[in-house]
Coordinates of C-alpha atoms in Angstrom, one line a residue:
M19 CA 212.7 -30.1 85.3
L20 CA 210.2 -30.6 88.1
R21 CA 206.8 -29.2 87.2
T22 CA 205.1 -26.8 89.7
I23 CA 201.7 -27.3 91.3
D24 CA 200.8 -23.9 92.8
L25 CA 198.2 -24.2 95.5
R26 CA 198.8 -20.8 97.1
G27 CA 195.7 -18.8 97.8
S28 CA 193.6 -21.9 98.2
R29 CA 192.8 -24.5 100.8
P30 CA 191.7 -27.5 98.8
S31 CA 189.3 -30.0 100.3
E32 CA 190.4 -33.6 100.8
S33 CA 188.6 -34.7 97.6
E34 CA 190.2 -31.9 95.7
L35 CA 193.7 -32.8 97.0
L36 CA 193.1 -36.4 96.0
A37 CA 192.5 -35.2 92.4
L38 CA 195.6 -33.0 92.5
V39 CA 198.2 -35.4 93.8
P40 CA 200.7 -36.5 91.1
R41 CA 200.8 -40.2 90.3
A42 CA 202.8 -42.4 88.0
A43 CA 201.0 -43.6 84.9
T44 CA 200.8 -47.3 85.8
D45 CA 197.8 -49.6 85.4
V46 CA 197.8 -52.9 87.2
A47 CA 194.5 -53.8 85.6
A48 CA 196.1 -53.7 82.2
A49 CA 198.6 -56.3 83.3
L50 CA 196.0 -58.7 84.8
E51 CA 195.4 -60.9 81.7
P52 CA 199.0 -61.3 80.8
A53 CA 199.8 -62.1 84.4
R54 CA 196.9 -64.6 84.5
A55 CA 198.2 -66.4 81.4
L56 CA 201.7 -66.7 83.0
I57 CA 200.2 -68.1 86.3
D58 CA 198.0 -70.5 84.5
D59 CA 201.0 -71.8 82.5
V60 CA 203.0 -72.4 85.7
R61 CA 200.0 -74.3 87.2
A62 CA 199.7 -76.4 84.1
R63 CA 203.3 -77.1 83.3
G64 CA 205.3 -76.4 86.4
E65 CA 209.1 -76.0 86.1
A66 CA 209.0 -76.2 82.3
A67 CA 206.9 -73.0 82.2
L68 CA 209.1 -71.2 84.7
L69 CA 212.2 -72.0 82.7
E70 CA 210.5 -70.8 79.5
Q71 CA 209.5 -67.6 81.2
A72 CA 213.1 -67.1 82.4
E73 CA 214.3 -67.3 78.8
R74 CA 211.5 -65.0 77.6
F75 CA 211.7 -62.2 80.2
D76 CA 215.1 -62.5 81.8
R77 CA 217.1 -63.8 78.8
A78 CA 218.5 -66.4 81.1
N79 CA 218.4 -70.1 81.6
P80 CA 219.0 -71.3 85.1
G81 CA 218.9 -74.9 84.1
A82 CA 216.9 -75.7 87.2
V83 CA 214.6 -73.4 89.1
R84 CA 215.6 -74.7 92.6
V85 CA 218.9 -73.1 93.6
A86 CA 221.3 -75.8 94.9
A87 CA 222.5 -75.7 98.5
S88 CA 226.1 -75.7 97.3
E89 CA 225.5 -72.5 95.2
L90 CA 224.0 -70.8 98.2
A91 CA 226.9 -71.7 100.5
E92 CA 229.4 -70.7 97.8
A93 CA 227.7 -67.3 97.4
R94 CA 227.7 -66.8 101.2
D95 CA 231.4 -67.5 101.5
A96 CA 232.1 -65.3 98.5
L97 CA 230.5 -62.2 100.0
R98 CA 232.9 -59.3 100.3
P99 CA 233.9 -58.7 103.9
D100 CA 232.6 -55.1 103.9
V101 CA 229.3 -56.2 102.3
R102 CA 228.9 -59.0 104.8
R103 CA 229.6 -56.7 107.8
A104 CA 227.1 -54.2 106.4
I105 CA 224.4 -56.9 106.0
E106 CA 225.0 -58.3 109.5
S107 CA 224.7 -54.8 111.0
T108 CA 221.5 -54.2 109.1
V109 CA 220.1 -57.6 110.1
A110 CA 220.7 -56.8 113.8
R111 CA 219.0 -53.4 113.5
V112 CA 216.0 -54.8 111.6
R113 CA 215.7 -57.7 113.9
A114 CA 215.6 -55.5 117.0
A115 CA 213.0 -53.1 115.5
S116 CA 210.9 -56.0 114.2
A117 CA 210.8 -57.6 117.6
A118 CA 208.9 -54.5 118.9
Q119 CA 206.2 -55.2 116.3
V120 CA 205.2 -58.5 117.8
P121 CA 202.2 -57.8 120.1
A122 CA 202.0 -59.4 123.5
S123 CA 199.4 -62.0 124.2
E124 CA 196.6 -60.7 126.4
R125 CA 194.2 -62.5 128.8
T126 CA 190.9 -60.8 129.5
V127 CA 188.8 -62.1 132.5
L128 CA 185.2 -61.1 132.0
A129 CA 183.9 -62.9 135.0
T130 CA 184.8 -65.9 137.2
G131 CA 185.4 -68.7 134.7
A132 CA 184.9 -66.5 131.6
V133 CA 188.2 -65.8 129.8
V134 CA 189.1 -64.6 126.3
E135 CA 192.7 -64.9 125.3
Q136 CA 194.2 -62.9 122.5
R137 CA 197.1 -64.6 120.8
W138 CA 199.2 -63.9 117.7
Q139 CA 199.8 -66.9 115.5
P140 CA 202.4 -66.8 112.7
V141 CA 201.5 -68.2 109.3
G142 CA 203.2 -71.5 108.7
R143 CA 204.8 -70.9 105.3
V144 CA 205.6 -67.8 103.3
G145 CA 207.1 -66.9 99.9
L146 CA 209.3 -63.9 99.7
Y147 CA 210.0 -62.1 96.4
V148 CA 213.2 -60.2 95.8
P149 CA 213.2 -58.3 92.4
G150 CA 216.0 -58.1 89.9
G151 CA 215.9 -55.7 86.9
K152 CA 217.5 -52.3 87.2
A153 CA 219.3 -53.0 90.5
V154 CA 220.3 -55.8 92.9
Y155 CA 218.5 -55.7 96.3
P156 CA 220.2 -57.7 99.0
S157 CA 218.6 -55.2 101.5
S158 CA 215.2 -56.5 100.3
V159 CA 216.3 -60.0 101.3
V160 CA 216.9 -58.7 104.9
M161 CA 213.7 -56.7 104.9
N162 CA 211.5 -59.7 103.9
V163 CA 213.3 -62.5 105.8
V164 CA 214.0 -61.0 109.2
P165 CA 210.4 -59.9 110.1
A166 CA 209.2 -63.4 109.0
Q167 CA 211.8 -65.0 111.3
V168 CA 211.0 -62.7 114.2
A169 CA 207.3 -63.5 113.8
G170 CA 208.1 -67.2 114.1
V171 CA 207.3 -68.4 110.5
R172 CA 208.6 -71.9 110.3
S173 CA 209.0 -72.4 106.5
I174 CA 210.4 -69.6 104.3
A175 CA 210.9 -69.8 100.6
L176 CA 212.6 -67.0 98.6
A177 CA 212.5 -66.2 94.8
S178 CA 214.6 -63.9 92.7
P179 CA 214.8 -63.7 88.9
P180 CA 217.7 -65.5 87.1
Q181 CA 220.4 -63.2 85.8
A182 CA 221.8 -63.5 82.3
A183 CA 225.0 -61.8 83.5
Y184 CA 225.5 -64.7 86.0
G185 CA 224.8 -67.6 83.7
G186 CA 221.2 -68.0 84.7
R187 CA 221.9 -68.0 88.4
I188 CA 220.2 -65.5 90.7
H189 CA 222.4 -62.6 91.7
P190 CA 225.2 -64.0 93.9
T191 CA 224.7 -61.3 96.5
I192 CA 221.1 -62.2 96.8
A193 CA 222.0 -65.9 97.2
G194 CA 224.7 -65.1 99.7
V195 CA 222.5 -63.0 101.9
A196 CA 219.8 -65.6 101.8
A197 CA 222.3 -68.2 102.9
L198 CA 223.6 -65.9 105.6
L199 CA 220.1 -65.7 107.0
G200 CA 219.7 -69.4 107.0
I201 CA 217.3 -69.6 104.0
D202 CA 218.0 -72.8 102.1
E203 CA 214.8 -72.9 99.9
V204 CA 215.6 -70.5 97.1
Y205 CA 214.2 -70.4 93.5
A206 CA 215.5 -68.7 90.4
M207 CA 212.2 -67.4 89.1
G208 CA 210.7 -64.0 88.6
G209 CA 207.7 -62.0 87.7
A210 CA 204.1 -63.1 87.7
G211 CA 205.1 -66.8 87.2
A212 CA 207.0 -66.7 90.5
I213 CA 204.0 -65.3 92.4
G214 CA 201.8 -68.0 90.9
A215 CA 204.3 -70.7 91.8
F216 CA 204.3 -69.5 95.4
A217 CA 200.5 -69.4 95.5
Y218 CA 199.7 -72.8 93.9
G219 CA 202.9 -74.7 94.4
V220 CA 205.0 -76.5 91.8
P221 CA 205.0 -80.2 92.6
D222 CA 207.7 -81.3 90.1
I223 CA 210.3 -79.2 92.0
G224 CA 208.9 -79.8 95.5
L225 CA 207.7 -76.2 95.9
E226 CA 204.7 -76.3 98.3
P227 CA 202.1 -73.6 98.3
V228 CA 202.6 -70.7 100.7
Q229 CA 200.1 -68.9 103.0
R230 CA 201.4 -65.4 102.3
V231 CA 203.5 -63.7 99.5
T232 CA 205.5 -60.6 100.2
G233 CA 208.0 -58.4 98.5
P234 CA 208.2 -55.6 95.9
G235 CA 208.2 -56.0 92.1
N236 CA 207.0 -54.6 88.8
V237 CA 203.5 -54.1 87.5
F238 CA 203.2 -57.8 86.6
V239 CA 204.2 -58.9 90.1
A240 CA 201.5 -56.5 91.4
A241 CA 199.0 -57.9 89.0
A242 CA 199.9 -61.4 90.0
K243 CA 199.4 -60.6 93.7
R244 CA 196.0 -59.3 93.0
L245 CA 195.1 -62.5 91.1
V246 CA 196.2 -64.9 93.8
Q247 CA 194.5 -63.1 96.7
G248 CA 192.0 -65.6 98.2
V249 CA 194.4 -68.4 97.4
T250 CA 197.1 -66.9 99.5
G251 CA 197.6 -63.7 101.5
I252 CA 199.8 -60.8 100.2
D253 CA 201.4 -57.8 101.7
A254 CA 200.5 -55.2 99.1
E255 CA 200.5 -54.5 95.4
A256 CA 203.8 -52.6 95.3
G257 CA 204.3 -50.1 92.4
P258 CA 207.0 -47.5 91.6
T259 CA 208.6 -45.9 94.6
D260 CA 207.7 -42.4 95.8
I261 CA 208.9 -39.7 98.2
V262 CA 207.3 -36.6 99.5
V263 CA 209.4 -34.0 101.3
I264 CA 207.7 -31.4 103.4
A265 CA 210.1 -28.5 103.8
D266 CA 210.1 -24.9 104.9
D267 CA 212.7 -22.1 104.6
A268 CA 214.8 -23.7 107.4
A269 CA 215.5 -26.7 105.3
D270 CA 218.8 -27.3 103.5
A271 CA 218.1 -27.1 99.8
D272 CA 220.9 -29.6 98.9
F273 CA 219.7 -32.1 101.4
V274 CA 216.2 -32.0 99.9
A275 CA 217.5 -32.2 96.4
S276 CA 219.7 -35.1 97.1
D277 CA 216.8 -37.0 98.7
L278 CA 214.5 -36.4 95.7
V279 CA 217.2 -37.6 93.3
S280 CA 217.9 -40.7 95.4
Q281 CA 214.4 -42.0 95.0
A282 CA 214.2 -40.9 91.3
E283 CA 217.2 -43.2 90.8
H284 CA 215.0 -46.3 91.3
D285 CA 212.9 -46.1 88.2
E286 CA 211.7 -43.8 85.4
L287 CA 208.2 -43.9 87.0
A288 CA 209.5 -43.1 90.5
A289 CA 207.7 -40.1 92.1
A290 CA 209.6 -37.3 93.8
V291 CA 207.6 -34.5 95.3
L292 CA 208.5 -31.4 97.3
V293 CA 205.8 -29.6 99.2
T294 CA 206.8 -26.2 100.6
D295 CA 205.5 -22.8 101.7
S296 CA 208.8 -21.2 100.7
I297 CA 209.3 -20.1 97.0
D298 CA 212.9 -19.3 97.8
L299 CA 213.5 -22.8 99.0
A300 CA 211.7 -24.3 96.0
E301 CA 214.0 -22.3 93.6
R302 CA 217.1 -23.4 95.4
V303 CA 216.0 -27.0 95.4
L304 CA 215.3 -26.9 91.7
E305 CA 218.9 -25.5 91.1
R306 CA 220.4 -28.3 93.2
V307 CA 218.2 -31.0 91.6
T308 CA 219.4 -29.9 88.1
I309 CA 223.0 -30.2 89.1
R310 CA 222.7 -33.5 91.0
S311 CA 220.6 -35.1 88.4
T312 CA 223.2 -34.3 85.8
E313 CA 226.2 -35.6 87.9
T314 CA 224.7 -38.8 89.2
R315 CA 225.5 -42.2 87.5
H316 CA 221.9 -43.0 86.5
S317 CA 221.3 -39.5 85.2
A318 CA 218.9 -40.5 82.3
R319 CA 216.7 -42.5 84.6
V320 CA 216.7 -39.8 87.3
R321 CA 215.8 -37.1 84.8
A322 CA 213.0 -39.2 83.3
A323 CA 211.5 -39.7 86.7
L324 CA 211.8 -36.0 87.7
E325 CA 210.3 -34.8 84.4
G326 CA 207.4 -37.3 84.6
P327 CA 203.8 -36.3 85.6
Q328 CA 204.3 -38.1 89.0
S329 CA 206.9 -35.6 90.2
A330 CA 206.4 -32.0 91.2
V331 CA 207.2 -29.0 93.4
V332 CA 204.0 -28.1 95.2
L333 CA 203.7 -24.6 96.6
V334 CA 201.3 -24.0 99.5
D335 CA 200.5 -21.1 101.8
D336 CA 201.4 -22.8 105.0
L337 CA 202.5 -26.1 106.5
D338 CA 198.9 -27.1 107.4
V339 CA 198.1 -27.3 103.7
A340 CA 201.4 -29.1 103.2
T341 CA 200.5 -31.8 105.7
D342 CA 197.0 -32.0 104.2
F343 CA 198.6 -32.6 100.8
A344 CA 200.9 -35.3 102.3
N345 CA 197.9 -37.1 103.8
A346 CA 196.1 -37.1 100.5
F347 CA 199.2 -38.3 98.7
G348 CA 199.8 -41.2 101.2
A349 CA 203.5 -41.3 100.5
E350 CA 205.6 -44.5 100.7
H351 CA 208.4 -42.3 102.1
L352 CA 207.6 -39.0 103.8
E353 CA 210.3 -36.6 104.9
I354 CA 209.7 -33.7 107.3
Q355 CA 212.4 -31.0 107.1
V356 CA 210.9 -28.0 108.8
R357 CA 211.6 -25.7 111.7
D358 CA 209.1 -27.5 114.0
P359 CA 209.0 -31.1 112.8
E360 CA 207.0 -32.4 115.8
A361 CA 204.1 -30.1 115.0
A362 CA 204.0 -31.2 111.4
L363 CA 204.4 -34.9 112.4
A364 CA 201.4 -34.5 114.7
R365 CA 199.2 -33.7 111.7
I366 CA 200.4 -36.7 109.6
E367 CA 198.0 -39.6 109.3
N368 CA 199.0 -41.4 106.1
A369 CA 202.5 -42.5 105.2
G370 CA 204.4 -45.7 104.8
A371 CA 207.4 -44.5 106.8
I372 CA 208.2 -41.0 108.1
F373 CA 211.7 -39.6 108.3
V374 CA 212.0 -36.6 110.7
G375 CA 214.7 -34.0 110.5
P376 CA 217.6 -33.3 108.1
Y377 CA 219.7 -36.3 109.3
S378 CA 217.0 -38.9 108.7
P379 CA 217.0 -39.3 104.9
V380 CA 215.0 -42.1 103.2
S381 CA 218.3 -43.8 102.3
L382 CA 218.8 -44.4 106.0
G383 CA 215.6 -46.3 106.0
D384 CA 216.5 -48.2 102.9
Y385 CA 219.4 -49.8 104.6
A386 CA 220.5 -49.2 108.2
A387 CA 217.8 -47.4 110.2
G388 CA 216.3 -50.7 111.5
S389 CA 212.9 -49.8 109.9
N390 CA 211.5 -51.8 107.1
H391 CA 211.8 -50.5 103.5
V392 CA 209.0 -52.7 102.0
L393 CA 206.3 -50.1 102.1
P394 CA 202.9 -49.3 100.5
T395 CA 203.2 -47.3 97.2
G396 CA 200.8 -45.4 94.9
G397 CA 198.8 -43.9 97.8
M398 CA 198.1 -47.2 99.4
A399 CA 199.6 -45.8 102.7
R400 CA 196.1 -44.2 103.1
H401 CA 194.8 -47.7 104.0
A402 CA 197.7 -50.1 104.2
A403 CA 200.9 -50.5 106.3
G404 CA 204.4 -51.5 105.5
L405 CA 205.9 -54.9 105.9
S406 CA 206.6 -55.9 109.5
A407 CA 206.6 -58.8 111.8
A408 CA 202.8 -58.2 112.1
T409 CA 202.4 -59.0 108.4
F410 CA 203.2 -62.6 109.2
L411 CA 201.0 -62.8 112.3
R412 CA 197.2 -63.5 112.6
P413 CA 195.3 -62.4 115.7
Q414 CA 193.3 -65.3 117.2
Q415 CA 190.9 -65.2 120.1
V416 CA 190.8 -68.3 122.4
V417 CA 187.6 -68.5 124.4
R418 CA 187.5 -70.4 127.7
Y419 CA 184.2 -70.5 129.7
D420 CA 183.4 -73.0 132.4
E421 CA 179.8 -74.3 133.2
A422 CA 178.9 -71.5 135.6
A423 CA 180.1 -68.7 133.3
L424 CA 178.2 -70.1 130.3
H425 CA 175.1 -70.5 132.5
E426 CA 175.3 -66.8 133.4
V427 CA 175.2 -65.6 129.8
A428 CA 172.8 -68.3 128.5
P429 CA 169.7 -66.0 128.7
I430 CA 171.6 -63.4 126.6
I431 CA 172.4 -65.9 124.0
A432 CA 168.8 -67.2 123.9
T433 CA 167.4 -63.8 123.6
L434 CA 169.7 -62.6 120.8
S435 CA 169.5 -65.9 118.8
A436 CA 165.6 -65.7 118.9
E437 CA 165.8 -62.1 117.8
E438 CA 167.9 -63.1 114.8
D439 CA 165.6 -66.1 114.1
L440 CA 168.5 -68.5 114.7
P441 CA 166.9 -70.5 117.6
A442 CA 169.3 -73.5 117.3
H443 CA 172.1 -71.2 118.4
G444 CA 170.3 -70.6 121.7
E445 CA 169.2 -74.3 121.9
A446 CA 172.9 -75.3 121.6
V447 CA 173.5 -73.5 124.9
I448 CA 170.3 -74.5 126.7
A449 CA 171.0 -78.2 125.9
R450 CA 173.9 -78.1 128.2
F451 CA 171.7 -77.3 131.2
G452 CA 168.4 -79.0 130.5
D453 CA 166.3 -76.0 131.6

């Protein structure tokens, strides 16, 4: 089922590993023009365009894009008690972990009267996207909303696609969790049109433009995010989910297999990769993957993901090569199930989130760990971070110099501005002293 990439007997360079890592066959660039047309339509025709896109792509008619306050309250009150308790517990954990992501303000005194303050200012307004499609994601409401609230964002709008199964309403669990978190600006809109609506605003429904858009979605959502950068900020161009498990002969084969299957459950393009120096473990994992993929509810989806070119068992000579491979892959989710996990962890540079030990599965991070599950995919963890309170913050430096402190550095400014042939810069300082 899972193909094998055999790297034994070699120590590939970083560039060679980058060429070897399996990837899903997705092309955001191919979706740019269709996404642009949808965004332009929303900019031109507002709510009418969004309603037509709902009929076209979601086979649903919400009637109105803005979700009524009464619908949100009704959905909140209708949450099953066990679901509500689970959400409230998750919120508490994510809120606590997100609070640790807010940097403290710092004040640097460079000389008497010369102070630079570092502060972290939240963006004023954000648009949070919660996908529909193959599953319902109330956990993604939590993962988007809570860090924004912790960061101090004062205006939060949320969008999720309308559902034909619910008469054009957004999924009631999504609506209920949004209301539980105090979000009262919710829109039944999805895909590229929703991202465009957030970026440019929709005056006829009172939707004001946002300063940042976050949340996962399909290739058209990713394409739309690329198109609106420069108009608004984004978190990342999220693609199909991926998991890399580094394991040695001490790992439990069934634990590894269950974790690979759990991520393959998301999407036919999901990537599930085992990297191991143990051929015996690899064989046992393959046996358990075959059994588990047959028995699980979404068997066809799981098997398609595991049989795709993006999934593999990678055989290596040792765990040093395994960690090198993981760094080249830049996994959204990286599990370390080895005899000495701390040694392996010390070698990891690139990963969205890291799950250490047999009792820290990715599913824990998806829901109840307290960490955030909105993470960079498709190798973007090599240069990007997951969603956090910091996503909604901007570092700003506040400069406070008095007359004596400015006088002290005036010659430096004059010298450097003259060297750069920008004499007016120096003159702006000298003018304050007349000498």
